[in-house]
Coordinates of C-alpha atoms in Angstrom, one line a residue:
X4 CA 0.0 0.0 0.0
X5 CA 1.4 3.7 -1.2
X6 CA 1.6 5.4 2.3
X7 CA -0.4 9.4 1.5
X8 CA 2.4 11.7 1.6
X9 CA 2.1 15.7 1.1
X10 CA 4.5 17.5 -1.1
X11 CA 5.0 20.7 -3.1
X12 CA 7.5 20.6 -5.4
X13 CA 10.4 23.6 -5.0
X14 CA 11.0 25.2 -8.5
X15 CA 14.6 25.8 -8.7
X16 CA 14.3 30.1 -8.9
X17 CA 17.8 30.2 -10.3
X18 CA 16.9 28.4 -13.6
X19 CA 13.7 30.2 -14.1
X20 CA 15.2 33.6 -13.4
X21 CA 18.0 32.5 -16.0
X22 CA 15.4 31.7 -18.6
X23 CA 13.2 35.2 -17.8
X24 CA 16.4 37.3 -18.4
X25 CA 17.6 34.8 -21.2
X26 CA 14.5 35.1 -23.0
X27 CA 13.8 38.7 -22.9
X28 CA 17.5 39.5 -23.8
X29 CA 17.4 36.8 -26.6
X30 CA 13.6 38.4 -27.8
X31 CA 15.2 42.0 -27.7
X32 CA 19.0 41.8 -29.3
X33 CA 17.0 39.2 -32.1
X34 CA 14.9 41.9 -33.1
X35 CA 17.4 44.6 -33.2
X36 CA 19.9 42.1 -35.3
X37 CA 17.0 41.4 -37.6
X38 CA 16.1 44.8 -38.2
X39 CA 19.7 45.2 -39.4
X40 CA 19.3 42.1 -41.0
X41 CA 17.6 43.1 -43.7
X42 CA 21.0 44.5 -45.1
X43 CA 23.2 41.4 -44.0
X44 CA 21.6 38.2 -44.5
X45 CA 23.9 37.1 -41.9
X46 CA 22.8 39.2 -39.0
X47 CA 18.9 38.4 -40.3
X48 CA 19.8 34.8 -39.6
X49 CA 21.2 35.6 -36.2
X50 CA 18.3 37.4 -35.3
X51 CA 15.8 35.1 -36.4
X52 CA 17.9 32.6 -34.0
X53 CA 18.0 34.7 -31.1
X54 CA 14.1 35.3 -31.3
X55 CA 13.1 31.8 -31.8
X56 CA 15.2 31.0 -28.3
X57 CA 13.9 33.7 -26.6
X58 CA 10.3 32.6 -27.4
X59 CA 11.0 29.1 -26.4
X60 CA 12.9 30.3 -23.3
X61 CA 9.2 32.2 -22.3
X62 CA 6.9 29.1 -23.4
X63 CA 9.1 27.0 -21.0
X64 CA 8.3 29.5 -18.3
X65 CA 4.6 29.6 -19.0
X66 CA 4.0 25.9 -19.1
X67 CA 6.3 25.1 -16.0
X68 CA 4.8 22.9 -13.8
X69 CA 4.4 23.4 -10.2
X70 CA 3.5 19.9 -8.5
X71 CA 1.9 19.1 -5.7
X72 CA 1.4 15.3 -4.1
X73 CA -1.5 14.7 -2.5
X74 CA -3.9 12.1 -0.9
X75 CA -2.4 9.7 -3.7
X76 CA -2.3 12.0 -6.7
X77 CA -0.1 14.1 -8.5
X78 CA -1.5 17.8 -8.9
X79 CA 0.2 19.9 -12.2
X80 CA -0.6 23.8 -11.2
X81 CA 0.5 26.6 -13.4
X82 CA 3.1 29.5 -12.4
X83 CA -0.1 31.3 -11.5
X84 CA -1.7 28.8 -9.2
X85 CA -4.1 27.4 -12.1
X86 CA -5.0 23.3 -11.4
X87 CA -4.0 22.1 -15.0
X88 CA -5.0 18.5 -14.8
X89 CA -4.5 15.9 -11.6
X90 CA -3.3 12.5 -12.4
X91 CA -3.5 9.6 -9.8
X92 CA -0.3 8.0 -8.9
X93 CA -1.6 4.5 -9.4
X94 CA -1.8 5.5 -13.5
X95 CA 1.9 5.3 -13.6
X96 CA 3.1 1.6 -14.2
X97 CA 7.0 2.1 -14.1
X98 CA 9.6 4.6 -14.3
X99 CA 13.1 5.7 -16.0
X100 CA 16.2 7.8 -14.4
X101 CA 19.0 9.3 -16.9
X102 CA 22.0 10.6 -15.6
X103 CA 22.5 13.1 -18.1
X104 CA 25.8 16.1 -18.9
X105 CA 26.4 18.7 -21.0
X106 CA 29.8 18.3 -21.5
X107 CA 32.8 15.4 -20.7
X108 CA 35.0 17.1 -18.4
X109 CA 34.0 19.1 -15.1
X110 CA 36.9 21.6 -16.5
X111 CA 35.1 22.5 -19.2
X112 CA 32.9 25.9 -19.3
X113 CA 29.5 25.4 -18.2
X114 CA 29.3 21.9 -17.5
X115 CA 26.5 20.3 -15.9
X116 CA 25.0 17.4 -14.3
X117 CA 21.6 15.8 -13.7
X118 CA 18.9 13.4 -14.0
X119 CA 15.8 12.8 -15.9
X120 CA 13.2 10.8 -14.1
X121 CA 10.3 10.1 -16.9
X122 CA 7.1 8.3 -15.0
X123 CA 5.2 6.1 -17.5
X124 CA 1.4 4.9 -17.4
X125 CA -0.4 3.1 -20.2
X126 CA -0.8 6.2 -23.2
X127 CA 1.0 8.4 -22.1
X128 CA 4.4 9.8 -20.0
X129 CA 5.7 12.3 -17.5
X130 CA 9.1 13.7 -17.5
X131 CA 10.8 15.7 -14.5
X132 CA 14.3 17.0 -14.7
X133 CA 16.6 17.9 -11.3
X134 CA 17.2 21.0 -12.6
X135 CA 13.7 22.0 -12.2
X136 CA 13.3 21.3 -8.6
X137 CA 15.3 21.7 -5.5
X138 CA 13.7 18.4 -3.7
X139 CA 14.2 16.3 -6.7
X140 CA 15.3 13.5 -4.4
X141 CA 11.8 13.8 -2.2
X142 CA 9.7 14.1 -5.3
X143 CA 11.5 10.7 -6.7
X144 CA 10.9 9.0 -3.7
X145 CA 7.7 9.5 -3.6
X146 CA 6.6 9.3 -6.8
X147 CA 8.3 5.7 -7.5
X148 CA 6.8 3.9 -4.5
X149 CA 5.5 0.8 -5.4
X150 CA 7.2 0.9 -9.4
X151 CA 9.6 -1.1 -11.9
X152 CA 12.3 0.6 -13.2
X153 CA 12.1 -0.2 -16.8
X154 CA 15.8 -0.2 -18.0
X155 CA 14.7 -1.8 -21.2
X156 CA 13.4 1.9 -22.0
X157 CA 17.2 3.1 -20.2
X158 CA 19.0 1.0 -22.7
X159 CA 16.5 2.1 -25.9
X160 CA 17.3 5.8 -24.5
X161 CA 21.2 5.3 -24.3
X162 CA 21.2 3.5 -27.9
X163 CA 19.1 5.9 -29.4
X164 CA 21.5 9.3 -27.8
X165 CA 24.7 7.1 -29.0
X166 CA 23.4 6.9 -32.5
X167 CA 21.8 10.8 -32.6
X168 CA 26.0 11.6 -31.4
X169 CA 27.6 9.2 -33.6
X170 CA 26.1 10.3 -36.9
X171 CA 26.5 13.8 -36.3
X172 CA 30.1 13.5 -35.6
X173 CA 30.6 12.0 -38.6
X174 CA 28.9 14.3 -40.3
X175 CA 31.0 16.9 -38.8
X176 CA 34.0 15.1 -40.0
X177 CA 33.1 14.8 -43.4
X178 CA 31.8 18.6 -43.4
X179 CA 35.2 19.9 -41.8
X180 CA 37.4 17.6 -44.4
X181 CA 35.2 19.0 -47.5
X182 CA 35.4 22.6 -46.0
X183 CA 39.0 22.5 -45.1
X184 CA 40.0 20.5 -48.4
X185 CA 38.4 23.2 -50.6
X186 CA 39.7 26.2 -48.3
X187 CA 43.4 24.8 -48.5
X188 CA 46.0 25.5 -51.6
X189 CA 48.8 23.2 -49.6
X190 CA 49.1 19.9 -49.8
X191 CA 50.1 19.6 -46.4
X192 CA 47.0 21.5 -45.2
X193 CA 45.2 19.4 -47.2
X194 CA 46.1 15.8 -45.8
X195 CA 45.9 17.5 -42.2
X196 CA 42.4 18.0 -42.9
X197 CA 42.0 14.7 -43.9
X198 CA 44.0 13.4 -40.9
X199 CA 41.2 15.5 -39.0
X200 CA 38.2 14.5 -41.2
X201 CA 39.3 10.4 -40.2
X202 CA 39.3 11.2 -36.3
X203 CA 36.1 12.5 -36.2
X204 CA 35.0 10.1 -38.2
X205 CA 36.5 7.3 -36.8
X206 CA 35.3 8.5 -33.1
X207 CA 31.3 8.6 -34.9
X208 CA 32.1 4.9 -35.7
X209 CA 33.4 4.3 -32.4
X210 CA 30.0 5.2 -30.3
X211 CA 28.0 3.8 -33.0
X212 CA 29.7 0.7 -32.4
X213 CA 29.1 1.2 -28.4
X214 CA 25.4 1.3 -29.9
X215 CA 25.4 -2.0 -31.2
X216 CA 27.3 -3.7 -28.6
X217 CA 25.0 -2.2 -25.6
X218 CA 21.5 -3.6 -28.0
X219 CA 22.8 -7.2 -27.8

């Protein structure tokens, strides 16, 4: 028996202040670069860029999700306190958690680290990220009481993120190559470009590889 447990969820105020001021700084300098756009294609491109993440930056906002567990269900609420729809916990069948980065090396600028808990019912799925919420931990323990961890959907997710990496660095390798090869008048520049075309390459082939491997 799932034991009734109260709990709000704490939204993590830094992210969400880092979106507002990202997305009205990335709505504002878009516009200005595509007004002056439309003499440099260049800056139009830009702009359009900076707009189109400064708008998403804002929708996240809007549609974050406050949650709020109670008497065995989980409550979404709007920023502004609106009841969007309540789900009961027993709907949710099993879970997934993803240790996730943004980057190899703690070294390097702007790394970060977190997890991904995704709660699954029969049509349909809920995803939570620990960069939302300051009780991440207390929300997961709550919310997985009484489930499976479905590390068959883990293992699809891993496979899948190898393949969606693997592919585009060797896509990246053949596009440097091509670019350098065509930019260079040496021949030594050329073969170093070729030399660097084969290690990105070869690295794409290498987690494609880890890909299969991990499906057997």
């Amino acid at each position: 028996m799932r034991k009734p447990k109260d709990i709000i969820a704490k939204p993590k105020i830094s992210t969400i202040l880092i979106l507002i001021l990202g997305g009205t700084l990335g709505i504002v300098l878009g516009t200005i670069l595509t007004l002056k756009g439309f003499e440099k294609q260049v800056l139009l491109i830009l702009g359009i860029a900076f707009i189109g993440l400064g708008i998403y930056s804002i929708y996240w906002i809007i549609n974050f999700d406050i949650l709020k567990i109670t008497d065995g269900k989980l409550i979404f609420k709007s920023i502004t306190g609106i009841t969007k729809k309540t789900i009961p916990l027993t709907e949710f069948q099993s879970y997934t958690e993803i240790e996730k980065q943004n980057a190899q090396y703690k070294s390097e600028f702007g790394y970060m680290k977190w997890k991904d808990l995704t709660l699954i019912g029969d049509n349909f799925t809920y995803k939570l990220s620990s960069t939302s919420y300051t009780n991440y931990e207390e929300l997961r323990r709550e919310l997985i009481k009484g489930l499976k961890r479905n590390t068959k959907a883990e293992d699809k997710w891993n496979n899948n993120n190898l393949t969606y990496i693997g592919v585009g660095v060797i896509l990246f390798g053949l596009f440097i190559g091509l670019w350098f090869w065509n930019a260079s008048e040496i021949a030594n520049e050329k073969n170093l470009s070729i030399i660097i075309s084969f290690g990105f390459i070869g690295y794409g082939i290498f987690l494609l590889n880890r890909r299969k491997k991990a499906s057997r």
